[in-house]
mmCIF file with all atom_site columns, C-alpha atoms in Angstrom:
data_model
loop_
_atom_site.group_PDB
_atom_site.id
_atom_site.type_symbol
_atom_site.label_atom_id
_atom_site.label_alt_id
_atom_site.label_comp_id
_atom_site.label_asym_id
_atom_site.label_entity_id
_atom_site.label_seq_id
_atom_site.pdbx_PDB_ins_code
_atom_site.Cartn_x
_atom_site.Cartn_y
_atom_site.Cartn_z
_atom_site.occupancy
_atom_site.B_iso_or_equiv
_atom_site.pdbx_formal_charge
_atom_site.auth_seq_id
_atom_site.auth_comp_id
_atom_site.auth_asym_id
_atom_site.auth_atom_id
_atom_site.pdbx_PDB_model_num
ATOM 1   C CA . LYS K 1 1   ? 4.324   -35.769 -36.819 1.00 66.00 ? 1   LYS K CA 1
ATOM 2   C CA . GLN K 1 2   ? 1.309   -34.249 -38.507 1.00 75.00 ? 2   GLN K CA 1
ATOM 3   C CA . GLU K 1 3   ? -0.571  -37.121 -39.993 1.00 89.00 ? 3   GLU K CA 1
ATOM 4   C CA . VAL K 1 4   ? -4.087  -37.087 -41.793 1.00 94.00 ? 4   VAL K CA 1
ATOM 5   C CA . THR K 1 5   ? -5.917  -40.369 -41.801 1.00 96.00 ? 5   THR K CA 1
ATOM 6   C CA . GLN K 1 6   ? -8.948  -41.171 -43.935 1.00 97.00 ? 6   GLN K CA 1
ATOM 7   C CA . ILE K 1 7   ? -11.178 -44.221 -43.107 1.00 92.00 ? 7   ILE K CA 1
ATOM 8   C CA . PRO K 1 8   ? -12.527 -46.184 -44.909 1.00 93.00 ? 8   PRO K CA 1
ATOM 9   C CA . ALA K 1 9   ? -10.024 -46.282 -47.877 1.00 95.00 ? 9   ALA K CA 1
ATOM 10  C CA . ALA K 1 10  ? -12.898 -47.487 -50.173 1.00 96.00 ? 10  ALA K CA 1
ATOM 11  C CA . LEU K 1 11  ? -16.709 -47.352 -49.789 1.00 96.00 ? 11  LEU K CA 1
ATOM 12  C CA . SER K 1 12  ? -19.532 -48.655 -52.083 1.00 97.00 ? 12  SER K CA 1
ATOM 13  C CA . VAL K 1 13  ? -23.135 -47.580 -51.526 1.00 97.00 ? 13  VAL K CA 1
ATOM 14  C CA . PRO K 1 14  ? -26.430 -47.815 -53.535 1.00 97.00 ? 14  PRO K CA 1
ATOM 15  C CA . GLU K 1 15  ? -27.803 -44.736 -55.152 1.00 98.00 ? 15  GLU K CA 1
ATOM 16  C CA . GLY K 1 16  ? -29.715 -42.516 -52.865 1.00 97.00 ? 16  GLY K CA 1
ATOM 17  C CA . GLU K 1 17  ? -28.118 -43.360 -49.619 1.00 97.00 ? 17  GLU K CA 1
ATOM 18  C CA . ASN K 1 18  ? -26.853 -40.555 -47.362 1.00 97.00 ? 18  ASN K CA 1
ATOM 19  C CA . LEU K 1 19  ? -23.089 -41.291 -46.365 1.00 96.00 ? 19  LEU K CA 1
ATOM 20  C CA . VAL K 1 20  ? -20.219 -39.912 -44.131 1.00 97.00 ? 20  VAL K CA 1
ATOM 21  C CA . LEU K 1 21  ? -16.472 -39.860 -45.064 1.00 97.00 ? 21  LEU K CA 1
ATOM 22  C CA . ASN K 1 22  ? -14.152 -39.443 -42.167 1.00 97.00 ? 22  ASN K CA 1
ATOM 23  C CA . CYS K 1 23  ? -10.915 -37.579 -41.752 1.00 98.00 ? 23  CYS K CA 1
ATOM 24  C CA . SER K 1 24  ? -8.707  -37.550 -38.567 1.00 97.00 ? 24  SER K CA 1
ATOM 25  C CA . PHE K 1 25  ? -5.586  -35.576 -37.930 1.00 96.00 ? 25  PHE K CA 1
ATOM 26  C CA . THR K 1 26  ? -3.002  -35.688 -35.131 1.00 92.00 ? 26  THR K CA 1
ATOM 27  C CA . ASP K 1 27  ? -2.225  -32.128 -34.577 1.00 86.00 ? 27  ASP K CA 1
ATOM 28  C CA . SER K 1 28  ? -5.224  -29.912 -33.606 1.00 84.00 ? 28  SER K CA 1
ATOM 29  C CA . ALA K 1 29  ? -3.301  -26.469 -34.403 1.00 87.00 ? 29  ALA K CA 1
ATOM 30  C CA . ILE K 1 30  ? -4.766  -26.170 -37.717 1.00 89.00 ? 30  ILE K CA 1
ATOM 31  C CA . TYR K 1 31  ? -5.400  -23.127 -39.853 1.00 88.00 ? 31  TYR K CA 1
ATOM 32  C CA . ASN K 1 32  ? -8.145  -24.626 -42.139 1.00 90.00 ? 32  ASN K CA 1
ATOM 33  C CA . LEU K 1 33  ? -9.309  -27.988 -43.489 1.00 94.00 ? 33  LEU K CA 1
ATOM 34  C CA . GLN K 1 34  ? -10.224 -28.581 -47.018 1.00 94.00 ? 34  GLN K CA 1
ATOM 35  C CA . TRP K 1 35  ? -12.247 -31.367 -48.881 1.00 97.00 ? 35  TRP K CA 1
ATOM 36  C CA . PHE K 1 36  ? -11.302 -32.111 -52.544 1.00 97.00 ? 36  PHE K CA 1
ATOM 37  C CA . ARG K 1 37  ? -12.730 -34.482 -55.002 1.00 97.00 ? 37  ARG K CA 1
ATOM 38  C CA . GLN K 1 38  ? -10.489 -36.240 -57.425 1.00 97.00 ? 38  GLN K CA 1
ATOM 39  C CA . ASP K 1 39  ? -11.796 -38.039 -60.544 1.00 96.00 ? 39  ASP K CA 1
ATOM 40  C CA . PRO K 1 40  ? -9.698  -40.931 -62.048 1.00 92.00 ? 40  PRO K CA 1
ATOM 41  C CA . GLY K 1 41  ? -6.612  -39.521 -63.865 1.00 90.00 ? 41  GLY K CA 1
ATOM 42  C CA . LYS K 1 42  ? -7.548  -36.060 -62.925 1.00 93.00 ? 42  LYS K CA 1
ATOM 43  C CA . GLY K 1 43  ? -6.453  -33.204 -60.740 1.00 93.00 ? 43  GLY K CA 1
ATOM 44  C CA . LEU K 1 44  ? -8.185  -32.048 -57.499 1.00 94.00 ? 44  LEU K CA 1
ATOM 45  C CA . THR K 1 45  ? -11.222 -29.993 -57.282 1.00 95.00 ? 45  THR K CA 1
ATOM 46  C CA . SER K 1 46  ? -11.971 -28.050 -54.130 1.00 94.00 ? 46  SER K CA 1
ATOM 47  C CA . LEU K 1 47  ? -15.308 -28.794 -52.543 1.00 97.00 ? 47  LEU K CA 1
ATOM 48  C CA . LEU K 1 48  ? -15.332 -27.183 -49.112 1.00 96.00 ? 48  LEU K CA 1
ATOM 49  C CA . LEU K 1 49  ? -12.974 -25.127 -46.984 1.00 93.00 ? 49  LEU K CA 1
ATOM 50  C CA . ILE K 1 50  ? -13.553 -24.923 -43.212 1.00 94.00 ? 50  ILE K CA 1
ATOM 51  C CA . GLN K 1 51  ? -11.670 -22.309 -41.243 1.00 91.00 ? 51  GLN K CA 1
ATOM 52  C CA . SER K 1 52  ? -10.297 -23.250 -37.946 1.00 91.00 ? 52  SER K CA 1
ATOM 53  C CA . SER K 1 53  ? -12.936 -21.007 -36.193 1.00 92.00 ? 53  SER K CA 1
ATOM 54  C CA . GLN K 1 54  ? -15.842 -22.604 -37.956 1.00 94.00 ? 54  GLN K CA 1
ATOM 55  C CA . ARG K 1 55  ? -17.697 -25.902 -37.122 1.00 95.00 ? 55  ARG K CA 1
ATOM 56  C CA . GLU K 1 56  ? -19.194 -26.560 -40.603 1.00 96.00 ? 56  GLU K CA 1
ATOM 57  C CA . GLN K 1 57  ? -19.584 -25.677 -44.127 1.00 96.00 ? 57  GLN K CA 1
ATOM 58  C CA . THR K 1 58  ? -22.381 -26.588 -46.681 1.00 97.00 ? 58  THR K CA 1
ATOM 59  C CA . SER K 1 59  ? -22.478 -26.587 -50.296 1.00 96.00 ? 59  SER K CA 1
ATOM 60  C CA . GLY K 1 60  ? -25.551 -28.086 -51.966 1.00 97.00 ? 60  GLY K CA 1
ATOM 61  C CA . ARG K 1 61  ? -25.792 -31.862 -50.943 1.00 98.00 ? 61  ARG K CA 1
ATOM 62  C CA . LEU K 1 62  ? -22.371 -31.760 -49.195 1.00 98.00 ? 62  LEU K CA 1
ATOM 63  C CA . ASN K 1 63  ? -21.895 -30.651 -45.461 1.00 98.00 ? 63  ASN K CA 1
ATOM 64  C CA . ALA K 1 64  ? -18.382 -30.672 -43.840 1.00 98.00 ? 64  ALA K CA 1
ATOM 65  C CA . SER K 1 65  ? -17.950 -30.565 -40.182 1.00 97.00 ? 65  SER K CA 1
ATOM 66  C CA . LEU K 1 66  ? -14.757 -29.888 -38.117 1.00 97.00 ? 66  LEU K CA 1
ATOM 67  C CA . ASP K 1 67  ? -14.104 -30.760 -34.541 1.00 96.00 ? 67  ASP K CA 1
ATOM 68  C CA . LYS K 1 68  ? -10.588 -29.630 -33.751 1.00 93.00 ? 68  LYS K CA 1
ATOM 69  C CA . SER K 1 69  ? -10.472 -30.756 -30.294 1.00 92.00 ? 69  SER K CA 1
ATOM 70  C CA . SER K 1 70  ? -11.082 -34.426 -31.280 1.00 95.00 ? 70  SER K CA 1
ATOM 71  C CA . GLY K 1 71  ? -8.992  -34.037 -34.491 1.00 95.00 ? 71  GLY K CA 1
ATOM 72  C CA . ARG K 1 72  ? -11.844 -35.082 -36.627 1.00 97.00 ? 72  ARG K CA 1
ATOM 73  C CA . SER K 1 73  ? -13.775 -33.793 -39.814 1.00 98.00 ? 73  SER K CA 1
ATOM 74  C CA . THR K 1 74  ? -16.662 -35.355 -41.636 1.00 98.00 ? 74  THR K CA 1
ATOM 75  C CA . LEU K 1 75  ? -17.898 -35.038 -45.127 1.00 98.00 ? 75  LEU K CA 1
ATOM 76  C CA . TYR K 1 76  ? -21.566 -35.689 -45.166 1.00 98.00 ? 76  TYR K CA 1
ATOM 77  C CA . ILE K 1 77  ? -23.102 -36.557 -48.728 1.00 98.00 ? 77  ILE K CA 1
ATOM 78  C CA . ALA K 1 78  ? -26.837 -36.567 -48.762 1.00 98.00 ? 78  ALA K CA 1
ATOM 79  C CA . ALA K 1 79  ? -28.848 -38.533 -51.432 1.00 98.00 ? 79  ALA K CA 1
ATOM 80  C CA . SER K 1 80  ? -25.729 -39.949 -53.154 1.00 97.00 ? 80  SER K CA 1
ATOM 81  C CA . GLN K 1 81  ? -25.792 -40.241 -56.939 1.00 98.00 ? 81  GLN K CA 1
ATOM 82  C CA . PRO K 1 82  ? -23.711 -42.256 -59.443 1.00 98.00 ? 82  PRO K CA 1
ATOM 83  C CA . GLY K 1 83  ? -21.978 -39.048 -60.384 1.00 97.00 ? 83  GLY K CA 1
ATOM 84  C CA . ASP K 1 84  ? -20.605 -38.539 -56.922 1.00 98.00 ? 84  ASP K CA 1
ATOM 85  C CA . SER K 1 85  ? -18.300 -41.645 -57.553 1.00 98.00 ? 85  SER K CA 1
ATOM 86  C CA . ALA K 1 86  ? -14.808 -40.429 -57.096 1.00 98.00 ? 86  ALA K CA 1
ATOM 87  C CA . THR K 1 87  ? -11.998 -40.247 -54.532 1.00 97.00 ? 87  THR K CA 1
ATOM 88  C CA . TYR K 1 88  ? -12.489 -37.665 -51.803 1.00 98.00 ? 88  TYR K CA 1
ATOM 89  C CA . LEU K 1 89  ? -9.477  -36.190 -50.119 1.00 97.00 ? 89  LEU K CA 1
ATOM 90  C CA . CYS K 1 90  ? -9.004  -34.327 -47.030 1.00 97.00 ? 90  CYS K CA 1
ATOM 91  C CA . ALA K 1 91  ? -6.196  -31.701 -46.642 1.00 94.00 ? 91  ALA K CA 1
ATOM 92  C CA . VAL K 1 92  ? -5.400  -30.190 -43.241 1.00 93.00 ? 92  VAL K CA 1
ATOM 93  C CA . ASN K 1 93  ? -3.447  -26.784 -43.488 1.00 89.00 ? 93  ASN K CA 1
ATOM 94  C CA . TYR K 1 94  ? -1.284  -25.879 -40.736 1.00 84.00 ? 94  TYR K CA 1
ATOM 95  C CA . ASN K 1 95  ? -0.074  -22.386 -39.620 1.00 68.00 ? 95  ASN K CA 1
ATOM 96  C CA . ASN K 1 96  ? 2.791   -22.249 -41.924 1.00 60.00 ? 96  ASN K CA 1
ATOM 97  C CA . ASN K 1 97  ? 0.701   -23.246 -44.832 1.00 66.00 ? 97  ASN K CA 1
ATOM 98  C CA . ASP K 1 98  ? 1.968   -26.662 -44.677 1.00 79.00 ? 98  ASP K CA 1
ATOM 99  C CA . MET K 1 99  ? -0.785  -28.839 -46.173 1.00 87.00 ? 99  MET K CA 1
ATOM 100 C CA . ARG K 1 100 ? -1.073  -32.312 -45.184 1.00 92.00 ? 100 ARG K CA 1
ATOM 101 C CA . PHE K 1 101 ? -3.142  -34.653 -47.256 1.00 95.00 ? 101 PHE K CA 1
ATOM 102 C CA . GLY K 1 102 ? -4.956  -37.984 -46.404 1.00 96.00 ? 102 GLY K CA 1
ATOM 103 C CA . ALA K 1 103 ? -4.740  -40.818 -48.819 1.00 96.00 ? 103 ALA K CA 1
ATOM 104 C CA . GLY K 1 104 ? -8.375  -40.361 -49.760 1.00 97.00 ? 104 GLY K CA 1
ATOM 105 C CA . THR K 1 105 ? -11.639 -42.494 -49.706 1.00 97.00 ? 105 THR K CA 1
ATOM 106 C CA . ARG K 1 106 ? -12.734 -44.005 -53.197 1.00 97.00 ? 106 ARG K CA 1
ATOM 107 C CA . LEU K 1 107 ? -16.367 -43.736 -53.367 1.00 98.00 ? 107 LEU K CA 1
ATOM 108 C CA . THR K 1 108 ? -18.627 -45.790 -55.718 1.00 98.00 ? 108 THR K CA 1
ATOM 109 C CA . VAL K 1 109 ? -22.338 -45.060 -55.886 1.00 98.00 ? 109 VAL K CA 1
ATOM 110 C CA . LYS K 1 110 ? -24.131 -47.995 -57.663 1.00 97.00 ? 110 LYS K CA 1
ATOM 111 C CA . PRO K 1 111 ? -27.210 -47.032 -59.728 1.00 96.00 ? 111 PRO K CA 1
ATOM 112 C CA . ASP C 2 1   ? -11.303 -19.838 -69.239 1.00 62.00 ? 1   ASP C CA 1
ATOM 113 C CA . GLY C 2 2   ? -8.758  -19.548 -66.229 1.00 71.00 ? 2   GLY C CA 1
ATOM 114 C CA . GLY C 2 3   ? -6.987  -22.491 -65.033 1.00 93.00 ? 3   GLY C CA 1
ATOM 115 C CA . ILE C 2 4   ? -3.883  -24.557 -64.851 1.00 96.00 ? 4   ILE C CA 1
ATOM 116 C CA . THR C 2 5   ? -2.464  -26.434 -67.621 1.00 96.00 ? 5   THR C CA 1
ATOM 117 C CA . GLN C 2 6   ? -0.273  -29.417 -67.255 1.00 97.00 ? 6   GLN C CA 1
ATOM 118 C CA . SER C 2 7   ? 1.684   -31.145 -69.988 1.00 96.00 ? 7   SER C CA 1
ATOM 119 C CA . PRO C 2 8   ? 2.199   -33.778 -71.317 1.00 96.00 ? 8   PRO C CA 1
ATOM 120 C CA . LYS C 2 9   ? -0.527  -35.918 -69.789 1.00 96.00 ? 9   LYS C CA 1
ATOM 121 C CA . TYR C 2 10  ? 1.787   -38.984 -70.048 1.00 96.00 ? 10  TYR C CA 1
ATOM 122 C CA . LEU C 2 11  ? 5.637   -39.007 -70.009 1.00 94.00 ? 11  LEU C CA 1
ATOM 123 C CA . PHE C 2 12  ? 8.183   -41.925 -70.015 1.00 91.00 ? 12  PHE C CA 1
ATOM 124 C CA . ARG C 2 13  ? 11.512  -41.574 -68.865 1.00 88.00 ? 13  ARG C CA 1
ATOM 125 C CA . LYS C 2 14  ? 14.491  -43.703 -69.970 1.00 88.00 ? 14  LYS C CA 1
ATOM 126 C CA . GLU C 2 15  ? 17.419  -44.552 -67.541 1.00 83.00 ? 15  GLU C CA 1
ATOM 127 C CA . GLY C 2 16  ? 19.587  -41.664 -66.783 1.00 86.00 ? 16  GLY C CA 1
ATOM 128 C CA . GLN C 2 17  ? 17.394  -39.111 -68.438 1.00 91.00 ? 17  GLN C CA 1
ATOM 129 C CA . ASN C 2 18  ? 16.070  -35.859 -67.081 1.00 94.00 ? 18  ASN C CA 1
ATOM 130 C CA . VAL C 2 19  ? 12.467  -35.022 -68.033 1.00 95.00 ? 19  VAL C CA 1
ATOM 131 C CA . THR C 2 20  ? 10.648  -31.743 -67.605 1.00 97.00 ? 20  THR C CA 1
ATOM 132 C CA . LEU C 2 21  ? 6.904   -31.450 -66.720 1.00 97.00 ? 21  LEU C CA 1
ATOM 133 C CA . SER C 2 22  ? 5.227   -28.201 -67.627 1.00 98.00 ? 22  SER C CA 1
ATOM 134 C CA . CYS C 2 23  ? 2.763   -26.244 -65.611 1.00 98.00 ? 23  CYS C CA 1
ATOM 135 C CA . GLU C 2 24  ? 1.199   -22.884 -66.789 1.00 98.00 ? 24  GLU C CA 1
ATOM 136 C CA . GLN C 2 25  ? -1.637  -20.946 -65.186 1.00 97.00 ? 25  GLN C CA 1
ATOM 137 C CA . ASN C 2 26  ? -3.670  -17.893 -66.125 1.00 96.00 ? 26  ASN C CA 1
ATOM 138 C CA . LEU C 2 27  ? -5.155  -17.358 -62.803 1.00 94.00 ? 27  LEU C CA 1
ATOM 139 C CA . ASN C 2 28  ? -2.669  -14.471 -62.056 1.00 94.00 ? 28  ASN C CA 1
ATOM 140 C CA . HIS C 2 29  ? -1.759  -16.483 -58.844 1.00 94.00 ? 29  HIS C CA 1
ATOM 141 C CA . ASP C 2 30  ? 1.400   -15.646 -57.158 1.00 94.00 ? 30  ASP C CA 1
ATOM 142 C CA . ALA C 2 31  ? 1.937   -19.002 -55.365 1.00 93.00 ? 31  ALA C CA 1
ATOM 143 C CA . MET C 2 32  ? 2.543   -22.210 -57.230 1.00 95.00 ? 32  MET C CA 1
ATOM 144 C CA . TYR C 2 33  ? 3.067   -25.883 -55.929 1.00 95.00 ? 33  TYR C CA 1
ATOM 145 C CA . TRP C 2 34  ? 4.297   -29.382 -57.238 1.00 97.00 ? 34  TRP C CA 1
ATOM 146 C CA . TYR C 2 35  ? 2.937   -32.310 -55.619 1.00 97.00 ? 35  TYR C CA 1
ATOM 147 C CA . ARG C 2 36  ? 3.630   -36.127 -56.073 1.00 97.00 ? 36  ARG C CA 1
ATOM 148 C CA . GLN C 2 37  ? 0.760   -38.782 -55.629 1.00 96.00 ? 37  GLN C CA 1
ATOM 149 C CA . ASP C 2 38  ? 1.561   -42.284 -55.107 1.00 95.00 ? 38  ASP C CA 1
ATOM 150 C CA . PRO C 2 39  ? -1.250  -45.090 -54.849 1.00 88.00 ? 39  PRO C CA 1
ATOM 151 C CA . GLY C 2 40  ? -2.536  -45.346 -51.306 1.00 84.00 ? 40  GLY C CA 1
ATOM 152 C CA . GLN C 2 41  ? -0.630  -42.198 -50.043 1.00 87.00 ? 41  GLN C CA 1
ATOM 153 C CA . GLY C 2 42  ? -1.585  -38.663 -49.657 1.00 89.00 ? 42  GLY C CA 1
ATOM 154 C CA . LEU C 2 43  ? -0.110  -35.798 -51.806 1.00 94.00 ? 43  LEU C CA 1
ATOM 155 C CA . ARG C 2 44  ? 3.537   -35.003 -50.877 1.00 95.00 ? 44  ARG C CA 1
ATOM 156 C CA . LEU C 2 45  ? 4.883   -31.512 -51.655 1.00 94.00 ? 45  LEU C CA 1
ATOM 157 C CA . ILE C 2 46  ? 7.969   -31.414 -53.862 1.00 97.00 ? 46  ILE C CA 1
ATOM 158 C CA . TYR C 2 47  ? 8.597   -27.760 -54.283 1.00 96.00 ? 47  TYR C CA 1
ATOM 159 C CA . TYR C 2 48  ? 6.683   -24.386 -53.865 1.00 94.00 ? 48  TYR C CA 1
ATOM 160 C CA . SER C 2 49  ? 7.075   -20.898 -55.077 1.00 95.00 ? 49  SER C CA 1
ATOM 161 C CA . GLN C 2 50  ? 5.512   -17.915 -53.366 1.00 93.00 ? 50  GLN C CA 1
ATOM 162 C CA . ILE C 2 51  ? 6.541   -15.347 -56.004 1.00 94.00 ? 51  ILE C CA 1
ATOM 163 C CA . VAL C 2 52  ? 8.421   -15.068 -59.307 1.00 95.00 ? 52  VAL C CA 1
ATOM 164 C CA . ASN C 2 53  ? 11.976  -15.773 -59.037 1.00 95.00 ? 53  ASN C CA 1
ATOM 165 C CA . ASP C 2 54  ? 11.669  -17.613 -55.726 1.00 95.00 ? 54  ASP C CA 1
ATOM 166 C CA . PHE C 2 55  ? 11.066  -21.189 -54.781 1.00 96.00 ? 55  PHE C CA 1
ATOM 167 C CA . GLN C 2 56  ? 11.530  -23.411 -51.751 1.00 95.00 ? 56  GLN C CA 1
ATOM 168 C CA . LYS C 2 57  ? 12.085  -27.242 -51.138 1.00 96.00 ? 57  LYS C CA 1
ATOM 169 C CA . GLY C 2 58  ? 9.034   -29.291 -49.825 1.00 93.00 ? 58  GLY C CA 1
ATOM 170 C CA . ASP C 2 59  ? 9.131   -32.475 -48.054 1.00 92.00 ? 59  ASP C CA 1
ATOM 171 C CA . ILE C 2 60  ? 10.445  -34.575 -50.957 1.00 96.00 ? 60  ILE C CA 1
ATOM 172 C CA . ALA C 2 61  ? 12.728  -32.315 -53.022 1.00 97.00 ? 61  ALA C CA 1
ATOM 173 C CA . GLU C 2 62  ? 15.696  -34.660 -53.681 1.00 96.00 ? 62  GLU C CA 1
ATOM 174 C CA . GLY C 2 63  ? 15.919  -35.660 -57.230 1.00 96.00 ? 63  GLY C CA 1
ATOM 175 C CA . TYR C 2 64  ? 13.791  -32.735 -58.397 1.00 97.00 ? 64  TYR C CA 1
ATOM 176 C CA . SER C 2 65  ? 14.513  -29.254 -59.592 1.00 98.00 ? 65  SER C CA 1
ATOM 177 C CA . VAL C 2 66  ? 12.258  -26.243 -60.523 1.00 98.00 ? 66  VAL C CA 1
ATOM 178 C CA . SER C 2 67  ? 12.375  -22.716 -61.896 1.00 98.00 ? 67  SER C CA 1
ATOM 179 C CA . ARG C 2 68  ? 10.057  -19.700 -61.701 1.00 98.00 ? 68  ARG C CA 1
ATOM 180 C CA . GLU C 2 69  ? 11.167  -17.169 -64.215 1.00 98.00 ? 69  GLU C CA 1
ATOM 181 C CA . LYS C 2 70  ? 7.708   -15.998 -64.930 1.00 97.00 ? 70  LYS C CA 1
ATOM 182 C CA . LYS C 2 71  ? 4.591   -15.763 -62.778 1.00 97.00 ? 71  LYS C CA 1
ATOM 183 C CA . GLU C 2 72  ? 2.425   -17.974 -65.090 1.00 97.00 ? 72  GLU C CA 1
ATOM 184 C CA . SER C 2 73  ? 5.025   -20.826 -65.352 1.00 98.00 ? 73  SER C CA 1
ATOM 185 C CA . PHE C 2 74  ? 6.480   -23.291 -62.979 1.00 98.00 ? 74  PHE C CA 1
ATOM 186 C CA . PRO C 2 75  ? 8.371   -26.276 -64.752 1.00 98.00 ? 75  PRO C CA 1
ATOM 187 C CA . LEU C 2 76  ? 9.434   -29.309 -62.728 1.00 98.00 ? 76  LEU C CA 1
ATOM 188 C CA . THR C 2 77  ? 12.564  -31.297 -63.790 1.00 97.00 ? 77  THR C CA 1
ATOM 189 C CA . VAL C 2 78  ? 12.762  -34.784 -62.705 1.00 96.00 ? 78  VAL C CA 1
ATOM 190 C CA . THR C 2 79  ? 16.517  -35.622 -62.770 1.00 94.00 ? 79  THR C CA 1
ATOM 191 C CA . SER C 2 80  ? 18.273  -38.973 -63.183 1.00 89.00 ? 80  SER C CA 1
ATOM 192 C CA . ALA C 2 81  ? 18.989  -38.737 -59.368 1.00 88.00 ? 81  ALA C CA 1
ATOM 193 C CA . GLN C 2 82  ? 15.330  -39.392 -58.569 1.00 89.00 ? 82  GLN C CA 1
ATOM 194 C CA . LYS C 2 83  ? 15.476  -43.289 -58.565 1.00 87.00 ? 83  LYS C CA 1
ATOM 195 C CA . ASN C 2 84  ? 11.916  -43.891 -58.150 1.00 91.00 ? 84  ASN C CA 1
ATOM 196 C CA . PRO C 2 85  ? 10.044  -41.337 -60.375 1.00 93.00 ? 85  PRO C CA 1
ATOM 197 C CA . THR C 2 86  ? 6.989   -43.353 -61.273 1.00 94.00 ? 86  THR C CA 1
ATOM 198 C CA . ALA C 2 87  ? 4.139   -41.379 -60.002 1.00 96.00 ? 87  ALA C CA 1
ATOM 199 C CA . PHE C 2 88  ? 1.323   -38.851 -60.711 1.00 97.00 ? 88  PHE C CA 1
ATOM 200 C CA . TYR C 2 89  ? 2.552   -35.386 -60.617 1.00 98.00 ? 89  TYR C CA 1
ATOM 201 C CA . LEU C 2 90  ? 0.039   -32.443 -59.653 1.00 97.00 ? 90  LEU C CA 1
ATOM 202 C CA . CYS C 2 91  ? 0.659   -28.775 -59.992 1.00 97.00 ? 91  CYS C CA 1
ATOM 203 C CA . ALA C 2 92  ? -1.427  -26.369 -58.069 1.00 94.00 ? 92  ALA C CA 1
ATOM 204 C CA . SER C 2 93  ? -1.683  -22.566 -57.726 1.00 94.00 ? 93  SER C CA 1
ATOM 205 C CA . SER C 2 94  ? -3.084  -20.152 -55.005 1.00 91.00 ? 94  SER C CA 1
ATOM 206 C CA . MET C 2 95  ? -3.634  -16.389 -55.095 1.00 89.00 ? 95  MET C CA 1
ATOM 207 C CA . SER C 2 96  ? -1.056  -15.938 -52.415 1.00 85.00 ? 96  SER C CA 1
ATOM 208 C CA . PHE C 2 97  ? 1.001   -18.254 -50.047 1.00 81.00 ? 97  PHE C CA 1
ATOM 209 C CA . GLY C 2 98  ? -1.408  -18.500 -47.286 1.00 71.00 ? 98  GLY C CA 1
ATOM 210 C CA . ASN C 2 99  ? -4.928  -19.161 -46.512 1.00 62.00 ? 99  ASN C CA 1
ATOM 211 C CA . GLN C 2 100 ? -6.267  -19.824 -49.849 1.00 74.00 ? 100 GLN C CA 1
ATOM 212 C CA . PRO C 2 101 ? -7.940  -22.812 -51.574 1.00 77.00 ? 101 PRO C CA 1
ATOM 213 C CA . GLN C 2 102 ? -5.660  -24.375 -54.032 1.00 85.00 ? 102 GLN C CA 1
ATOM 214 C CA . HIS C 2 103 ? -6.379  -24.991 -57.692 1.00 91.00 ? 103 HIS C CA 1
ATOM 215 C CA . PHE C 2 104 ? -5.046  -27.899 -59.241 1.00 94.00 ? 104 PHE C CA 1
ATOM 216 C CA . GLY C 2 105 ? -4.051  -29.200 -62.979 1.00 96.00 ? 105 GLY C CA 1
ATOM 217 C CA . ASP C 2 106 ? -5.060  -32.221 -64.291 1.00 95.00 ? 106 ASP C CA 1
ATOM 218 C CA . GLY C 2 107 ? -1.679  -34.014 -63.599 1.00 96.00 ? 107 GLY C CA 1
ATOM 219 C CA . THR C 2 108 ? 1.174   -35.709 -65.596 1.00 97.00 ? 108 THR C CA 1
ATOM 220 C CA . ARG C 2 109 ? 1.661   -39.488 -65.093 1.00 96.00 ? 109 ARG C CA 1
ATOM 221 C CA . LEU C 2 110 ? 5.437   -40.268 -65.384 1.00 95.00 ? 110 LEU C CA 1
ATOM 222 C CA . SER C 2 111 ? 6.559   -43.725 -65.902 1.00 93.00 ? 111 SER C CA 1
ATOM 223 C CA . ILE C 2 112 ? 9.916   -45.415 -66.330 1.00 87.00 ? 112 ILE C CA 1
ATOM 224 C CA . LEU C 2 113 ? 10.793  -47.216 -69.734 1.00 82.00 ? 113 LEU C CA 1
#
């Protein structure tokens, strides 16, 4: 069974702190992995997409890494801001375009 | 502005009633998807459509139906056979059914009266 797990379920940090969100998956035969942001009552916004042949992707203060052999991805957020408060979801795309989503990590950045 | 529009934002269903959730996109995308999101769980795929006049069941299709008569529209009907319909429903699209990031609408929250 292809499962995606995100730990922790919730995280609260003071403004300015660097933080890491974790995503683990059970089947390493992935096509790509995507990180999304979801604000309350809203849809998902794509943040970063990592192809299976890549090890990391960067966009501004965000850096996502991928280690297929260990079944892990991390999303690193530098110098966190209150506007980063949201739920972050990891989605693993398998070869048949079967996307499996984690339950998300709810991040709160306190001013 | 290109994007995906879902309506209504909130919807209430009475016992034995069918309700239809609207999803429209002006991105000229071929593929469209419906997901269900429940608290503490990841998104689960209900139905998807690779192209007009085609659609396939996802992981939790029972109690739901869809149509894809136009490229830009992919409505979802929650039938009375769906015994636990209370959830947040998200529509998404991608340029093609394959290795593309998916674009999402803002969702419809369905509750039972």
